[in-house]
Coordinates of C-alpha atoms in Angstrom, one line a residue:
Chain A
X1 CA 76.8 93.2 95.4
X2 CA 78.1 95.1 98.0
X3 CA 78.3 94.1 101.4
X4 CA 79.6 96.3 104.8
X5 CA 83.1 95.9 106.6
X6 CA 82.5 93.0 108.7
X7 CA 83.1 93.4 112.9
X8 CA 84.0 89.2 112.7
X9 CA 87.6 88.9 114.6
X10 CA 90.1 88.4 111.6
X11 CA 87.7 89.0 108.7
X12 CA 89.4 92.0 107.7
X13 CA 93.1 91.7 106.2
X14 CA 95.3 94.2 106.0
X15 CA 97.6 92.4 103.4
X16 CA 97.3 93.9 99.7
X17 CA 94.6 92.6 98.0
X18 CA 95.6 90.4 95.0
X19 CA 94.7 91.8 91.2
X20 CA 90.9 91.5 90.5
X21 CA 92.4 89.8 86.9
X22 CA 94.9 87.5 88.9
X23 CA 91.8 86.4 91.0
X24 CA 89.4 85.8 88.0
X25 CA 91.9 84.1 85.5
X26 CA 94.3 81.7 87.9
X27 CA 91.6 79.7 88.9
X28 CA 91.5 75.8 89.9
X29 CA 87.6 74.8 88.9
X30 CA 87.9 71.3 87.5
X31 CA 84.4 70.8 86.3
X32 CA 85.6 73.5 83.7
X33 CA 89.3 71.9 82.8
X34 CA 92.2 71.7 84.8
X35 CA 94.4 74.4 83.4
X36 CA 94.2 77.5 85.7
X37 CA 93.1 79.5 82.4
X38 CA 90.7 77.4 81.7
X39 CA 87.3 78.1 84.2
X40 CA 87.6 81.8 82.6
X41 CA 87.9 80.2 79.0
X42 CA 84.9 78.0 79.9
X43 CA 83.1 79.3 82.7
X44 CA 81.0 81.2 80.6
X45 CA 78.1 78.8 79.6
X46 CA 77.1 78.0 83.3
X47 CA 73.7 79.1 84.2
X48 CA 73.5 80.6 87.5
X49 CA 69.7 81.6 87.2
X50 CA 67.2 80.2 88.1
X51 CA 69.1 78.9 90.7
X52 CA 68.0 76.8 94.3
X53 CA 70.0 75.0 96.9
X54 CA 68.6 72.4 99.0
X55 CA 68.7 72.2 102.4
X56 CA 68.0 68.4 102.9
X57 CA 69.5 66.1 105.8
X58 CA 69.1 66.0 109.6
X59 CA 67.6 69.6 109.8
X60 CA 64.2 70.3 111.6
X61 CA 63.2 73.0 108.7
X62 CA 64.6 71.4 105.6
X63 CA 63.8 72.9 101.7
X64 CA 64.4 74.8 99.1
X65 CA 65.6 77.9 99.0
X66 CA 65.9 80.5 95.2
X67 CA 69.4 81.9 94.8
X68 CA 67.7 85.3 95.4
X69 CA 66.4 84.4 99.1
X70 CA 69.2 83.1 100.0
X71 CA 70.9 86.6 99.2
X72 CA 68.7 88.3 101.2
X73 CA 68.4 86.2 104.2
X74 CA 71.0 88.0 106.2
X75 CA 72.6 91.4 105.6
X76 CA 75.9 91.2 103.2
X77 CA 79.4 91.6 104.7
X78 CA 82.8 92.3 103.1
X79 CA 85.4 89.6 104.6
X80 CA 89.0 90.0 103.3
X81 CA 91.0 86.5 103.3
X82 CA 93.5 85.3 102.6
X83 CA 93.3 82.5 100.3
X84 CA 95.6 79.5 100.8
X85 CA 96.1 76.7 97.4
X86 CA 97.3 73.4 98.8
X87 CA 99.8 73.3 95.5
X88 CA 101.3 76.1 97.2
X89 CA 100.1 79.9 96.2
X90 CA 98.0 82.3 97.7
X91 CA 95.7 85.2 97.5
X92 CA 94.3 88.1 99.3
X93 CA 90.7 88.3 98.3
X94 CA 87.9 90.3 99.6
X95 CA 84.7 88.3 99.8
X96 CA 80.8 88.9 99.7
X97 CA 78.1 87.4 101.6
X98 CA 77.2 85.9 105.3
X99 CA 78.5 83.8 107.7
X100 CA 77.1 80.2 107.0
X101 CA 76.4 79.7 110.6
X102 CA 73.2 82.4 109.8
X103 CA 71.8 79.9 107.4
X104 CA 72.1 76.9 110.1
X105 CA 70.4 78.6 112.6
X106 CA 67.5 79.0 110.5
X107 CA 67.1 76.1 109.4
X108 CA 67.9 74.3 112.9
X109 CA 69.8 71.2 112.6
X110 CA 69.1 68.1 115.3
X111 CA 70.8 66.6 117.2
X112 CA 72.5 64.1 115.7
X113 CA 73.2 66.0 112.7
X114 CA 77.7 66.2 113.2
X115 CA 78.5 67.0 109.6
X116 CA 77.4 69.3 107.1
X117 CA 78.2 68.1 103.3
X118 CA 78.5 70.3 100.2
X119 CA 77.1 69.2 97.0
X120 CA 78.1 71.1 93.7
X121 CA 76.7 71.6 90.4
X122 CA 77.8 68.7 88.2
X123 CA 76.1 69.6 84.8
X124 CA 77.5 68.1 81.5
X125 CA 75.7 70.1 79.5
X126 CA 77.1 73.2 81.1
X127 CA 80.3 72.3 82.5
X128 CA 82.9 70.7 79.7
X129 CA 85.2 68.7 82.0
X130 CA 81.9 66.6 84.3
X131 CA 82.4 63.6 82.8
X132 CA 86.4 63.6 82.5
X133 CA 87.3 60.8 84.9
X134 CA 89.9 62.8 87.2
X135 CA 87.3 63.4 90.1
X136 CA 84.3 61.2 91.1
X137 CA 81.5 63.8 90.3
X138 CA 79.5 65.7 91.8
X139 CA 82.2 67.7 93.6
X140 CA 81.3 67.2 97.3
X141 CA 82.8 68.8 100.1
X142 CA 82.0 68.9 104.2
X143 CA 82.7 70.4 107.4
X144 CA 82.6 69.6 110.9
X145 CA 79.5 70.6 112.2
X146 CA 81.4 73.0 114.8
X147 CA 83.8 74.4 111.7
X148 CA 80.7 75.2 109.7
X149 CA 79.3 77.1 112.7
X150 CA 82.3 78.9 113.6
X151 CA 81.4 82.5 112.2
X152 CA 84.6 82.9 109.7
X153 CA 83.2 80.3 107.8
X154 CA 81.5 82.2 104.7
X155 CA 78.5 81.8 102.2
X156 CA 79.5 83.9 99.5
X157 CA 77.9 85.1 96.8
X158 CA 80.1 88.3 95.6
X159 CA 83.8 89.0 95.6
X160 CA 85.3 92.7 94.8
X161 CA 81.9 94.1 95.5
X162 CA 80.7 92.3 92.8
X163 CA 78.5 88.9 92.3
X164 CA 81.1 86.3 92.0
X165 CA 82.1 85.3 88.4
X166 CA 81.2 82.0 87.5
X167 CA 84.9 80.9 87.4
X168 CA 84.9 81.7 91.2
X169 CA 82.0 79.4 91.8
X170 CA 78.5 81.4 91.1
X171 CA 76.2 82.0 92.5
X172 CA 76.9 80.5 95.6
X173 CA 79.8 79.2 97.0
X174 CA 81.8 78.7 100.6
X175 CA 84.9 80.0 101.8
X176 CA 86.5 78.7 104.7
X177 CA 89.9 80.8 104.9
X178 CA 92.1 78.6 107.6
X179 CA 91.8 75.5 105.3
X180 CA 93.3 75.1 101.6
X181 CA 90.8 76.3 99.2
X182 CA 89.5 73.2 97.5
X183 CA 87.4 73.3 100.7
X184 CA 85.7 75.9 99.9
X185 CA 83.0 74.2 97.6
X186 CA 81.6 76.1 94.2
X187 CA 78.9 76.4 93.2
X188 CA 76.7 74.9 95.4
X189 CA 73.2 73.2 95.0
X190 CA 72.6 71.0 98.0
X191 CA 73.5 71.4 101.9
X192 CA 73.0 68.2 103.8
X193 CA 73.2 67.9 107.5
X194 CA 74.7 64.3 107.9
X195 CA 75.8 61.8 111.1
X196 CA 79.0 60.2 109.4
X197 CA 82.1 62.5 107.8
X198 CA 81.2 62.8 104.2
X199 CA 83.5 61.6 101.7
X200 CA 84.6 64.6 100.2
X201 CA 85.8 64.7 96.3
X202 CA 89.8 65.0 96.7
X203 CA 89.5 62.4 99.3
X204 CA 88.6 60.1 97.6
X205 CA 90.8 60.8 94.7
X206 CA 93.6 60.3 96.7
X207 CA 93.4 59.8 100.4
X208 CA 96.7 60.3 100.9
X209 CA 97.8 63.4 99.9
X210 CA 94.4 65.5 101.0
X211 CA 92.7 64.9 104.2
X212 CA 89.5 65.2 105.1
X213 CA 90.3 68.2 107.2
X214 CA 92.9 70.0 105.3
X215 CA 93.7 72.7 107.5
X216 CA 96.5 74.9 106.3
X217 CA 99.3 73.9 108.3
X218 CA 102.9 74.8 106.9
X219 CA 104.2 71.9 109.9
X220 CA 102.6 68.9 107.3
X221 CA 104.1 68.3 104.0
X222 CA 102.0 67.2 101.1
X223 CA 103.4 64.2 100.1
X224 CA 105.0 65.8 96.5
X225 CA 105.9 68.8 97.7
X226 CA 106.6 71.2 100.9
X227 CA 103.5 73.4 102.8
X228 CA 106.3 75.6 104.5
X229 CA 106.2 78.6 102.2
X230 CA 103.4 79.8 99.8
X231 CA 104.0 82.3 96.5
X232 CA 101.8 85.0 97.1
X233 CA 100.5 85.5 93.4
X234 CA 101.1 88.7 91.9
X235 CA 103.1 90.4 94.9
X236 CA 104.5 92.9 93.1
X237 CA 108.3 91.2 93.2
X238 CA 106.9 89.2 90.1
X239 CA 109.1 86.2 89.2
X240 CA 112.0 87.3 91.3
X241 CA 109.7 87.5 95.0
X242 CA 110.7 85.4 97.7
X243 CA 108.4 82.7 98.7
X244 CA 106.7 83.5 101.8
X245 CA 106.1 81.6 105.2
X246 CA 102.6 79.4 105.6
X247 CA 101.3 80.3 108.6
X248 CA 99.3 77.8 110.7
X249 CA 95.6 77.6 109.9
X250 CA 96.5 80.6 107.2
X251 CA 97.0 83.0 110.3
X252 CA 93.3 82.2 111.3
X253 CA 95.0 80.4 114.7
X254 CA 93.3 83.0 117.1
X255 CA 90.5 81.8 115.9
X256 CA 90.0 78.9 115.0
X257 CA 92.8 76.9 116.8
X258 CA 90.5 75.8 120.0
X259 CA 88.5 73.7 117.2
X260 CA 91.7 71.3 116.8
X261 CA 92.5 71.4 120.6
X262 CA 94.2 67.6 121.4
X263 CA 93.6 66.4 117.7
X264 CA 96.7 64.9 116.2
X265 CA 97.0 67.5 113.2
X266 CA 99.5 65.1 111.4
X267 CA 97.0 62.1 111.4
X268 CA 94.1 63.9 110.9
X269 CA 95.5 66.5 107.7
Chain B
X1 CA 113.5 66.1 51.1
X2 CA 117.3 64.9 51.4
X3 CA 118.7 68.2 49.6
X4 CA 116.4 70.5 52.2
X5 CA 117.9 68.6 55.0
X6 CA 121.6 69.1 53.6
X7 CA 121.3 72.7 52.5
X8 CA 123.8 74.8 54.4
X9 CA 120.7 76.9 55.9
X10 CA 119.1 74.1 57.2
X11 CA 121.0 73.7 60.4
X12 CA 120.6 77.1 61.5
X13 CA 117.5 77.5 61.0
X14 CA 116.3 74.4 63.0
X15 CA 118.4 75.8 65.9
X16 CA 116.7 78.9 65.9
X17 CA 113.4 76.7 65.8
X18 CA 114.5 75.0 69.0
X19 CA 115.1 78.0 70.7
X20 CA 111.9 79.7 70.2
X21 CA 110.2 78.6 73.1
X22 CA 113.2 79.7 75.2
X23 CA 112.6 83.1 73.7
X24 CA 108.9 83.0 74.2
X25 CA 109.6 82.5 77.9
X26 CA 112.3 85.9 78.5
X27 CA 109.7 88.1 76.3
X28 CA 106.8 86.5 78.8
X29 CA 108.6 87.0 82.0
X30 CA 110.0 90.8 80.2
X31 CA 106.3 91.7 79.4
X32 CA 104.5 90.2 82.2
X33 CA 102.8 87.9 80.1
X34 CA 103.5 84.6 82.1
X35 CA 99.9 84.2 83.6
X36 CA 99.3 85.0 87.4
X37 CA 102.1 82.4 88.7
X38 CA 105.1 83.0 86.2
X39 CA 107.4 81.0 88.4
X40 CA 105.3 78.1 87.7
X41 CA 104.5 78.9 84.5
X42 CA 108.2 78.9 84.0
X43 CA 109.2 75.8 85.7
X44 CA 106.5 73.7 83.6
X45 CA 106.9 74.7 80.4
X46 CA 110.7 74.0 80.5
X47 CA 109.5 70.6 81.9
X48 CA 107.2 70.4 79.2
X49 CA 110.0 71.3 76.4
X50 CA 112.2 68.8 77.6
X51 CA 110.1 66.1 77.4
X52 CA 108.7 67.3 74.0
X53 CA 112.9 67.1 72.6
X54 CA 113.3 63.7 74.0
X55 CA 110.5 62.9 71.8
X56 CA 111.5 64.9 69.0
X57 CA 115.0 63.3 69.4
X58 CA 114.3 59.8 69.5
X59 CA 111.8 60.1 66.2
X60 CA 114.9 60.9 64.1
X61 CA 116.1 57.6 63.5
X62 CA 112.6 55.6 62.7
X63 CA 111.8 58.6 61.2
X64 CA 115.0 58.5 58.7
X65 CA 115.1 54.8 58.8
X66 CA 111.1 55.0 56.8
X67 CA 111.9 57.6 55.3
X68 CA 115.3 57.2 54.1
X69 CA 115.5 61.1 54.5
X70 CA 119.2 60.3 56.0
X71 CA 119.8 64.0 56.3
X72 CA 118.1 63.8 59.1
X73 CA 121.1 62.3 61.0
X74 CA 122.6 65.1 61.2
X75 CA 120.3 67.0 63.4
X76 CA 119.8 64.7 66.0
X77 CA 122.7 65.7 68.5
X78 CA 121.6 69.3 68.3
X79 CA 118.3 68.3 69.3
X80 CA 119.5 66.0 72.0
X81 CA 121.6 69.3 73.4
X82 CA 118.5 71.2 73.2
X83 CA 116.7 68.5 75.5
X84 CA 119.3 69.2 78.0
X85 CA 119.4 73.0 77.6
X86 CA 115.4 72.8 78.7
X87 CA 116.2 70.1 81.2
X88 CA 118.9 72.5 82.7
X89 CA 116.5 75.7 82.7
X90 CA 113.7 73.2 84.4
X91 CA 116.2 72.2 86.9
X92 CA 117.2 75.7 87.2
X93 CA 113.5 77.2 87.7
X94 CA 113.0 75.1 90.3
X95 CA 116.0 75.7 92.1
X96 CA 115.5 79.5 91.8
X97 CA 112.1 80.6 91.8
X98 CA 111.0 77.3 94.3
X99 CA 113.9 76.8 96.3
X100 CA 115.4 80.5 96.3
X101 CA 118.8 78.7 95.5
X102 CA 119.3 77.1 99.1
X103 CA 121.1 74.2 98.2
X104 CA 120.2 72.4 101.4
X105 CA 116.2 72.9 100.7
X106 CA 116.9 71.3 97.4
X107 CA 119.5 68.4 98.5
X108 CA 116.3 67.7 101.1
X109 CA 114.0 67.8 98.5
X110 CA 115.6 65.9 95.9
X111 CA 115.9 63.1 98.8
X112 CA 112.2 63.3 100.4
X113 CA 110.1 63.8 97.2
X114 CA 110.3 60.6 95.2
X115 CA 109.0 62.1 92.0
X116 CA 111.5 65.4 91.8
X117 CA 114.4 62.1 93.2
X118 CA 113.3 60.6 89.8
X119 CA 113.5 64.0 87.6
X120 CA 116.9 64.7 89.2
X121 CA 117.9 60.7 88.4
X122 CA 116.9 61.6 84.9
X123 CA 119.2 64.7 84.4
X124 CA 122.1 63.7 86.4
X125 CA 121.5 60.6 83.6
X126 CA 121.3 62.8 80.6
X127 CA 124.2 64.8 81.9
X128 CA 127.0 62.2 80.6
X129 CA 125.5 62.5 77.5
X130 CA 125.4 66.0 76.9
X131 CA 128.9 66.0 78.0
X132 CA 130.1 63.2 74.7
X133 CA 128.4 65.1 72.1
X134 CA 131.4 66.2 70.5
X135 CA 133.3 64.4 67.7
X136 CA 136.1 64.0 70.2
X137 CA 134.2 62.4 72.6
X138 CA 133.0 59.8 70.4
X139 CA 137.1 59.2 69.2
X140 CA 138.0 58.6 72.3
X141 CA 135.6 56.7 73.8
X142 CA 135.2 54.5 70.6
X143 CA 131.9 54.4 68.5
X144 CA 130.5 51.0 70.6
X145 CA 131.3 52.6 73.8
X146 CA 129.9 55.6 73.1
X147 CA 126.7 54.1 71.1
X148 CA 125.9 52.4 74.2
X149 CA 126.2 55.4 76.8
X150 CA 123.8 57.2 74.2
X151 CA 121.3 54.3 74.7
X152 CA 120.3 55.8 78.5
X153 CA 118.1 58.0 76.4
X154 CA 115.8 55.4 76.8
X155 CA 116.0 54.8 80.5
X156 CA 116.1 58.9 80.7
X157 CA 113.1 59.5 78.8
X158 CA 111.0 56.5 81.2
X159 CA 112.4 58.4 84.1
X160 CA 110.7 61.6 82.2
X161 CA 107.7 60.0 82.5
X162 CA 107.4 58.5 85.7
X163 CA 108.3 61.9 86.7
X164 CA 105.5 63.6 85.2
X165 CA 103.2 61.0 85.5
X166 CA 103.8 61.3 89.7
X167 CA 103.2 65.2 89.1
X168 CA 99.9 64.8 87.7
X169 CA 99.1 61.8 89.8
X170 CA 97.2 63.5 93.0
X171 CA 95.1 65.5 90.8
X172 CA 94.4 62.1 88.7
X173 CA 95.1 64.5 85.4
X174 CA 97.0 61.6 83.2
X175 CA 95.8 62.7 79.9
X176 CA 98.7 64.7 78.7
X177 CA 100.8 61.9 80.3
X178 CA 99.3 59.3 78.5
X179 CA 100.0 61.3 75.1
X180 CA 103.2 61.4 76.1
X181 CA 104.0 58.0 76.6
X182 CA 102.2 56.7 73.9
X183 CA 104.7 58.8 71.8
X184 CA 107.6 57.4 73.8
X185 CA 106.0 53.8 73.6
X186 CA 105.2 54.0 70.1
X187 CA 109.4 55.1 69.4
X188 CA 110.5 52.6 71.9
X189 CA 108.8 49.8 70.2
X190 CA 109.8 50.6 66.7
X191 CA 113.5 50.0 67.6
X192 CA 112.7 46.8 69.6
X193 CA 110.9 45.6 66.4
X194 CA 113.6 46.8 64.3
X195 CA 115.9 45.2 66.2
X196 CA 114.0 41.7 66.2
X197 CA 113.1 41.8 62.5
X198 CA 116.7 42.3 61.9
X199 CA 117.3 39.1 64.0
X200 CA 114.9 37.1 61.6
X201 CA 116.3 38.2 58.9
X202 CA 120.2 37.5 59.4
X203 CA 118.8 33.9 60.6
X204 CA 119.1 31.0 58.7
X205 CA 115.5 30.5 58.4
X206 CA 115.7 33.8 57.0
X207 CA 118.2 33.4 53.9
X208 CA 115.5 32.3 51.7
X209 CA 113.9 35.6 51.7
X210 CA 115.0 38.9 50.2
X211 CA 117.4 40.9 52.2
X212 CA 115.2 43.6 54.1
X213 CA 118.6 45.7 54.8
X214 CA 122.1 45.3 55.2
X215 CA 122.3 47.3 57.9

């Protein structure tokens, strides 16, 4: 899957891009164990075809849509991000696919529609760890109708030019670079367009320590540990490298700060 | 079982056991074979280790008690040492690969962050008892005194847990924890038994019945 340099402001990274191995083995998907090594251990028996994701909700053209329209429904683009962890390491990773806002358009949410929610796969057949009782499941995440418009914001369906692997969430998954990545739902089978703020899956696990908004922002600690510095895996200084400065919003201020303009970023992590 | 334990080879050879996983970790971090986040990888599995001695420590008496292997005594302060040789590499980790060795990071840490306030209570804890865990020590402090110091294992290896158990706690992951203090529970509560059935027995009520131990 390959997809052409993308003209987005901030899309393209300069930073080093991290190891394809380090991206495809250091992976937090829960629904396949919580080890890091696990999703590439157990990743293996989830079905990405056939494959549909529903567009349901407050939109004026709901339905279904096969994995392989949804592919084709705008041109590809290659976005490198970085990728922020809120336990405190990063990535550089170059992406595959569209910006979501393409998809919204088309299917032409009303009025009232403020929140767009993310439902993921939650198969016990296919996915070991569904079940386990550490998140409430499906996995569910949302956005800010305004965030999921804003044209960073990424459906992605390949990464290193190639479809994604299922540990990275095939066949369809979001990336949303300025907030930490357990935003970025995997996997994904169902897009509502919703009123109220959805009640997202580490929210509800514990309200405290992850916001709904969870922007990266190395000014608010999580409550265990500190979001001032990151370890960018696989850096090349190997155990020895320095740990290096968060930025706000991942670096993506330029962009994305007027979203945030007058909100209390310390209430409202 | 009691002339294995006391063979000359015996000791050496279970210290060399206990320092395998240390020389797992230098070959990992020499052969880049750590994962994708060796400082972490580094940092838990020397947390890990020293929760896995505490255990290991504390099954030596019940274990020799049931089993009268009494040889086993003899091992116990080496592998109470090697609890606080992991202990001092976890602290250490953390202070080098996390912290980069700025003392005041880690002195603001230690005081924000109740769950590493609690890891640090439970090494500053075990300290004093690495520190008597020579014959000398015990001389000079008297075998009470000294027995009684020793007992903070118990108090260290709760702090252990809370410890971990607040790590895992925002990602609601408790089922290694849970092992873990089962073990703990499970070693705990065999000395508090012991300890009461011993009671009964040196009662009055008790002198009827056979003597279940002098000790």
């Amino acid at each position: 899957l390959v997809g052409a340099k993308s003209s987005v402001a901030g899309a393209m990274t300069t930073e080093k891009v991290s190891d394809y191995k380090d991206a495809t083995s250091y992976n937090n998907y829960y629904e396949f164990g919580t080890d890091k090594a696990d999703p590439a251990r157990n990743a293996g028996t989830l079905k990405t075809k056939p494959w549909t994701v529903e567009i349901e909700g407050l939109v004026k053209k709901p339905g279904k849509y096969g994995i392989e329209d949804l592919i084709k429904l705008n041109a590809q683009e290659e976005r490198i991000y970085r990728l922020r962890c809120v336990e405190g390491w990063s990535m550089v990773i170059p992406w595959v696919g569209y910006s979501l806002a393409e998809l919204i358009k088309k299917v032409e949410p009303q009025g009232n529609a403020k929140f767009v929610e993310f439902v993921t796969l939650a198969d016990p057949k296919t996915m070991p760890f569904v079940g386990s009782r550490v998140l409430d499941w499906p996995y569910v995440e949302g956005l800010r109708m305004d965030e999921a418009m804003h044209p960073l914001t990424l459906l992605t369906f390949g990464m290193y030019g190639e479809v994604l692997p299922n540990q990275n969430g095939a066949p369809v998954r979001l990336v949303v670079p300025w907030k930490y990545g357990f935003k970025s739902a995997k996997s994904i089978v169902k897009i509502r367009f919703v009123e109220k703020e959805p009640s997202t899956a580490w929210n509800k696990a514990a309200a405290n320590e992850y916001g709904f908004y969870s922007n990266v922002n190395p000014n608010v600690d999580h409550p265990r540990w500190s979001q001032a510095t990151e370890r960018r895996i696989g850096d090349g200084g190997g155990l020895f490298a320095k740990r290096t400065k968060t930025q706000m919003f991942n670096g993506y201020e330029a962009q994305v700060g007027q979203l945030y303009a007058g909100m209390d970023l310390k209430k409202n992590y | 079982m009691n002339k294995l334990l006391l063979h000359p080879a015996a000791k050496p050879l279970v210290f060399l056991l206990c320092l395998l996983p240390f020389a797992w970790m230098v070959y990992g971090a020499f052969t880049n074979g750590l994962g994708a986040n060796p400082a972490e990888y580094l940092i838990r599995s020397n947390g890990d280790w020293t929760l896995r001695f505490i255990c290991i420590v504390l099954a030596v008496t019940p274990l020799r008690v049931m089993t009268k292997w009494n040889g086993l005594a003899r091992f116990r302060r080496m592998l109470g040492l090697f609890a606080y040789f992991y202990v001092v590499l976890h602290l250490l980790s953390y202070s080098w690969f996390d912290m980069g060795f700025e003392l005041g990071d880690i002195a603001k840490d230690i005081a924000k962050r109740p769950f590493i306030l609690v890891g640090f209570t439970g090494f500053l804890l075990l300290t004093p008892l690495a520190a008597t865990s020579f014959n000398r020590a015990i001389k000079a402090m008297g075998a009470k005194r000294w027995q009684l110091l020793h007992k903070l294992v118990y108090v260290i290896s709760g702090l252990g847990l809370l410890h971990f158990f607040w790590m895992r706690a925002g990602k609601n992951n408790f089922n290694e924890v849970f092992i873990y203090a089962a073990i703990i529970a499970v070693l705990l509560g065999w000395r508090v038994w012991n300890y009461a059935s011993k009671k009964i027995s040196a009662t009055p009520a008790g002198q009827g019945r056979p003597q279940l131990s002098k000790r």
